CSV table of C-alpha atoms and ligand atoms in Angstrom, one decimal:
chain,number,residue,atom,x,y,z
A,1,UNK,CA,-77.5,101.8,89.9
A,2,UNK,CA,-75.7,105.3,90.4
A,3,UNK,CA,-76.4,108.6,91.6
A,4,UNK,CA,-77.9,110.8,89.5
A,5,UNK,CA,-77.4,114.7,89.0
A,6,UNK,CA,-80.7,116.9,90.2
A,7,UNK,CA,-82.1,119.3,87.4
A,8,UNK,CA,-82.6,122.4,89.1
A,9,UNK,CA,-85.0,125.5,88.2
A,10,UNK,CA,-84.6,127.2,84.8
A,11,UNK,CA,-84.1,124.0,83.0
A,12,UNK,CA,-86.4,123.5,80.4
A,13,UNK,CA,-86.8,119.8,81.2
A,14,UNK,CA,-88.5,120.6,84.2
A,15,UNK,CA,-91.5,122.1,81.9
A,16,UNK,CA,-91.6,119.3,79.7
A,17,UNK,CA,-94.5,116.7,80.3
A,18,UNK,CA,-93.2,112.9,80.8
A,19,UNK,CA,-94.5,110.7,78.6
A,20,UNK,CA,-96.6,107.4,79.4
A,21,UNK,CA,-94.3,104.1,80.3
A,22,UNK,CA,-95.7,101.3,78.0
A,23,UNK,CA,-93.2,98.6,79.9
A,24,UNK,CA,-90.9,98.1,82.2
A,25,UNK,CA,-87.3,97.2,80.6
A,26,UNK,CA,-83.6,96.7,82.8
A,27,UNK,CA,-83.6,100.7,81.3
A,28,UNK,CA,-86.4,101.7,83.5
A,29,UNK,CA,-85.8,99.4,86.4
A,30,UNK,CA,-81.7,100.8,86.8
A,31,UNK,CA,-83.5,104.3,86.2
A,32,UNK,CA,-85.7,103.8,89.3
A,33,UNK,CA,-82.6,102.0,91.6
A,34,UNK,CA,-80.8,105.3,90.5
A,35,UNK,CA,-83.8,107.4,91.1
A,36,UNK,CA,-84.3,106.0,94.9
A,37,UNK,CA,-80.7,106.4,95.7
A,38,UNK,CA,-80.2,109.9,94.8
A,39,UNK,CA,-83.4,110.6,96.7
A,40,UNK,CA,-82.0,109.7,99.8
A,41,UNK,CA,-78.8,110.7,99.1
A,42,UNK,CA,-80.3,114.3,99.0
A,43,UNK,CA,-82.5,113.9,101.8
A,44,UNK,CA,-85.7,114.3,99.6
A,45,UNK,CA,-89.1,113.0,100.6
A,46,UNK,CA,-89.7,112.0,96.8
A,47,UNK,CA,-88.2,112.7,92.8
A,48,UNK,CA,-89.6,112.5,89.7
A,49,UNK,CA,-88.0,111.4,86.6
A,50,UNK,CA,-87.8,115.2,85.0
A,51,UNK,CA,-85.8,116.1,87.8
A,52,UNK,CA,-82.8,113.7,86.4
A,53,UNK,CA,-83.5,114.4,82.6
A,54,UNK,CA,-85.7,111.9,81.8
A,55,UNK,CA,-89.1,112.3,80.4
A,56,UNK,CA,-91.0,109.3,82.0
A,57,UNK,CA,-93.7,109.4,84.1
A,58,UNK,CA,-92.0,107.9,87.4
A,59,UNK,CA,-91.8,109.2,90.8
A,60,UNK,CA,-90.4,107.7,93.9
A,61,UNK,CA,-91.0,108.5,97.5
A,62,UNK,CA,-90.6,107.9,101.1
A,63,UNK,CA,-92.6,109.4,103.6
A,64,UNK,CA,-92.4,106.4,106.2
A,65,UNK,CA,-88.5,107.0,106.9
A,66,UNK,CA,-87.5,108.0,110.3
A,67,UNK,CA,-84.4,110.3,109.6
A,68,UNK,CA,-83.9,110.4,113.6
A,69,UNK,CA,-83.4,106.8,114.0
A,70,UNK,CA,-80.5,105.4,115.1
A,71,UNK,CA,-80.2,103.1,112.4
A,72,UNK,CA,-82.5,105.0,109.3
A,73,UNK,CA,-81.4,103.4,106.6
A,74,UNK,CA,-83.4,100.7,108.3
A,75,UNK,CA,-86.9,102.7,108.5
A,76,UNK,CA,-86.4,103.4,104.6
A,77,UNK,CA,-89.6,102.5,102.7
A,78,UNK,CA,-89.5,103.7,99.6
A,79,UNK,CA,-92.4,103.9,96.7
A,80,UNK,CA,-92.5,103.8,92.7
A,81,UNK,CA,-95.2,105.1,91.1
A,82,UNK,CA,-95.4,104.7,87.7
A,83,UNK,CA,-97.7,106.2,85.1
A,84,UNK,CA,-99.7,107.4,88.1
A,85,UNK,CA,-103.2,109.3,87.9
A,86,UNK,CA,-105.4,111.1,90.8
A,87,UNK,CA,-108.6,109.7,90.3
A,88,UNK,CA,-110.4,111.9,93.1
A,89,UNK,CA,-109.2,114.5,95.5
A,90,UNK,CA,-111.0,116.0,98.4
A,91,UNK,CA,-113.1,119.2,98.3
A,92,UNK,CA,-110.9,120.9,100.6
A,93,UNK,CA,-107.4,122.4,100.4
A,94,UNK,CA,-105.1,122.9,103.2
A,95,UNK,CA,-101.8,124.5,103.4
A,96,UNK,CA,-98.3,122.8,103.8
A,97,UNK,CA,-94.8,124.3,103.3
A,98,UNK,CA,-92.8,122.5,100.4
A,99,UNK,CA,-89.9,122.7,99.1
A,100,UNK,CA,-88.2,120.8,96.0
A,101,UNK,CA,-84.6,119.3,95.2
A,102,UNK,CA,-84.8,121.3,92.4
A,103,UNK,CA,-85.6,124.8,93.7
A,104,UNK,CA,-82.5,124.6,96.6
A,105,UNK,CA,-82.9,126.8,99.5
A,106,UNK,CA,-86.9,127.8,98.9
A,107,UNK,CA,-90.0,126.9,100.9
A,108,UNK,CA,-93.4,127.8,100.7
A,109,UNK,CA,-96.8,127.5,101.9
A,110,UNK,CA,-99.3,125.6,99.0
A,111,UNK,CA,-102.9,125.1,99.3
A,112,UNK,CA,-103.4,121.8,98.0
A,113,UNK,CA,-106.6,119.0,98.4
A,114,UNK,CA,-105.8,117.4,101.8
A,115,UNK,CA,-106.7,113.9,100.4
A,116,UNK,CA,-106.2,111.8,96.9
A,117,UNK,CA,-107.1,108.7,95.6
A,118,UNK,CA,-104.1,107.3,93.2
A,119,UNK,CA,-104.1,104.6,90.8
A,120,UNK,CA,-100.5,103.8,89.2
A,121,UNK,CA,-98.3,100.9,88.7
A,122,UNK,CA,-95.7,99.3,90.9
A,123,UNK,CA,-91.9,98.8,90.4
A,124,UNK,CA,-93.4,95.6,89.3
A,125,UNK,CA,-95.6,97.5,86.5
A,126,UNK,CA,-98.6,95.7,88.4
A,127,UNK,CA,-101.5,98.1,89.2
A,128,UNK,CA,-102.2,99.5,92.6
A,129,UNK,CA,-104.3,102.2,94.0
A,130,UNK,CA,-103.6,103.8,97.2
A,131,UNK,CA,-106.0,106.6,99.1
A,132,UNK,CA,-103.4,109.1,100.6
A,133,UNK,CA,-103.8,111.9,103.0
A,134,UNK,CA,-101.4,114.3,104.9
A,135,UNK,CA,-97.7,114.1,104.1
A,136,UNK,CA,-98.1,111.2,101.6
A,137,UNK,CA,-101.2,113.0,99.5
A,138,UNK,CA,-98.6,116.0,99.6
A,139,UNK,CA,-95.9,114.5,98.3
A,140,UNK,CA,-97.7,112.9,95.5
A,141,UNK,CA,-99.6,115.8,94.4
A,142,UNK,CA,-95.7,117.4,94.0
A,143,UNK,CA,-94.4,114.8,92.3
A,144,UNK,CA,-97.0,114.3,89.8
A,145,UNK,CA,-97.2,118.1,89.3
A,146,UNK,CA,-93.6,117.4,87.9
A,147,UNK,CA,-94.6,114.6,85.6
A,148,UNK,CA,-96.3,116.9,84.0
A,149,UNK,CA,-94.0,120.2,83.9
A,150,UNK,CA,-95.3,121.8,86.7
A,151,UNK,CA,-94.0,123.4,90.1
A,152,UNK,CA,-94.9,124.2,92.9
A,153,UNK,CA,-94.1,127.8,92.8
A,154,UNK,CA,-96.8,127.9,89.9
A,155,UNK,CA,-98.8,127.5,92.4
A,156,UNK,CA,-98.4,130.3,94.7
A,157,UNK,CA,-99.6,134.1,94.3
A,158,UNK,CA,-98.9,136.0,92.4
A,159,UNK,CA,-97.5,138.4,95.7
A,160,UNK,CA,-95.5,135.4,97.1
A,161,UNK,CA,-94.1,134.6,93.7
A,162,UNK,CA,-93.1,138.3,93.4
A,163,UNK,CA,-91.3,138.0,96.8
A,164,UNK,CA,-89.1,134.8,95.6
A,165,UNK,CA,-88.5,136.4,92.4
A,166,UNK,CA,-84.9,136.9,93.3
A,167,UNK,CA,-84.2,134.0,94.6
A,168,UNK,CA,-85.7,131.9,91.6
A,169,UNK,CA,-83.6,134.1,89.0
A,170,UNK,CA,-80.4,132.9,91.2
A,171,UNK,CA,-81.2,129.5,90.5
A,172,UNK,CA,-81.8,129.9,87.3
A,173,UNK,CA,-78.7,131.8,86.1
A,174,UNK,CA,-76.5,129.1,87.9
A,175,UNK,CA,-78.9,126.6,85.7
A,176,UNK,CA,-78.4,128.4,82.7
A,177,UNK,CA,-74.3,128.2,83.2
A,178,UNK,CA,-74.7,124.9,83.3
A,179,UNK,CA,-76.8,124.1,80.2
A,180,UNK,CA,-74.2,123.7,77.7
A,181,UNK,CA,-72.6,120.5,79.6
A,182,UNK,CA,-75.5,119.3,80.2
A,183,UNK,CA,-76.4,116.6,77.6
A,184,UNK,CA,-73.2,114.5,78.3
A,185,UNK,CA,-74.7,114.2,81.8
A,186,UNK,CA,-77.6,112.8,80.3
A,187,UNK,CA,-77.3,109.9,77.8
A,188,UNK,CA,-81.0,109.0,78.6
A,189,UNK,CA,-82.4,112.7,78.4
A,190,UNK,CA,-84.6,111.2,75.1
A,191,UNK,CA,-86.3,108.3,75.7
B,1,LIG,NI1,-89.7,118.9,93.4
């Protein structure tokens, strides 16, 4: 288990579609543990495998943690979604301000369905279904987008995206500078 580096906007792996997982081995278990650790260390509500350089259909989230609690660690309730699929979504969209660990310093209101039903496999590779609303529905949709190479900024209006352009370009330039050194840091990049 180790802290993983989060890949930032501009890196091509964030635009790749992650691949379905056929079975869970020790490598995937380690990855899941490390993703959970990395999510908490970066104060994220969720984290998708693309964001740590792995093209496998896994994301983790925790929308129940009470960050204000005296013992916030005790309130943690991480959940693992493997090969997730949205099987139903509500007709009405609602706005919510989203940020992304791969797009630091930027937040914007995104419209998405307010409720979704999702089927996935858990950390034991057991299938489960969940009906989600509010924050859980939001985070599931954001993370599932990552696994399909989609970022929330893609869902903004052209005008809003234009307004963000300068900030996004700055993040992208920093990412491109780092790019040549990335393969060494990601021994499990391919697989
Ligand atoms: Ni994100």
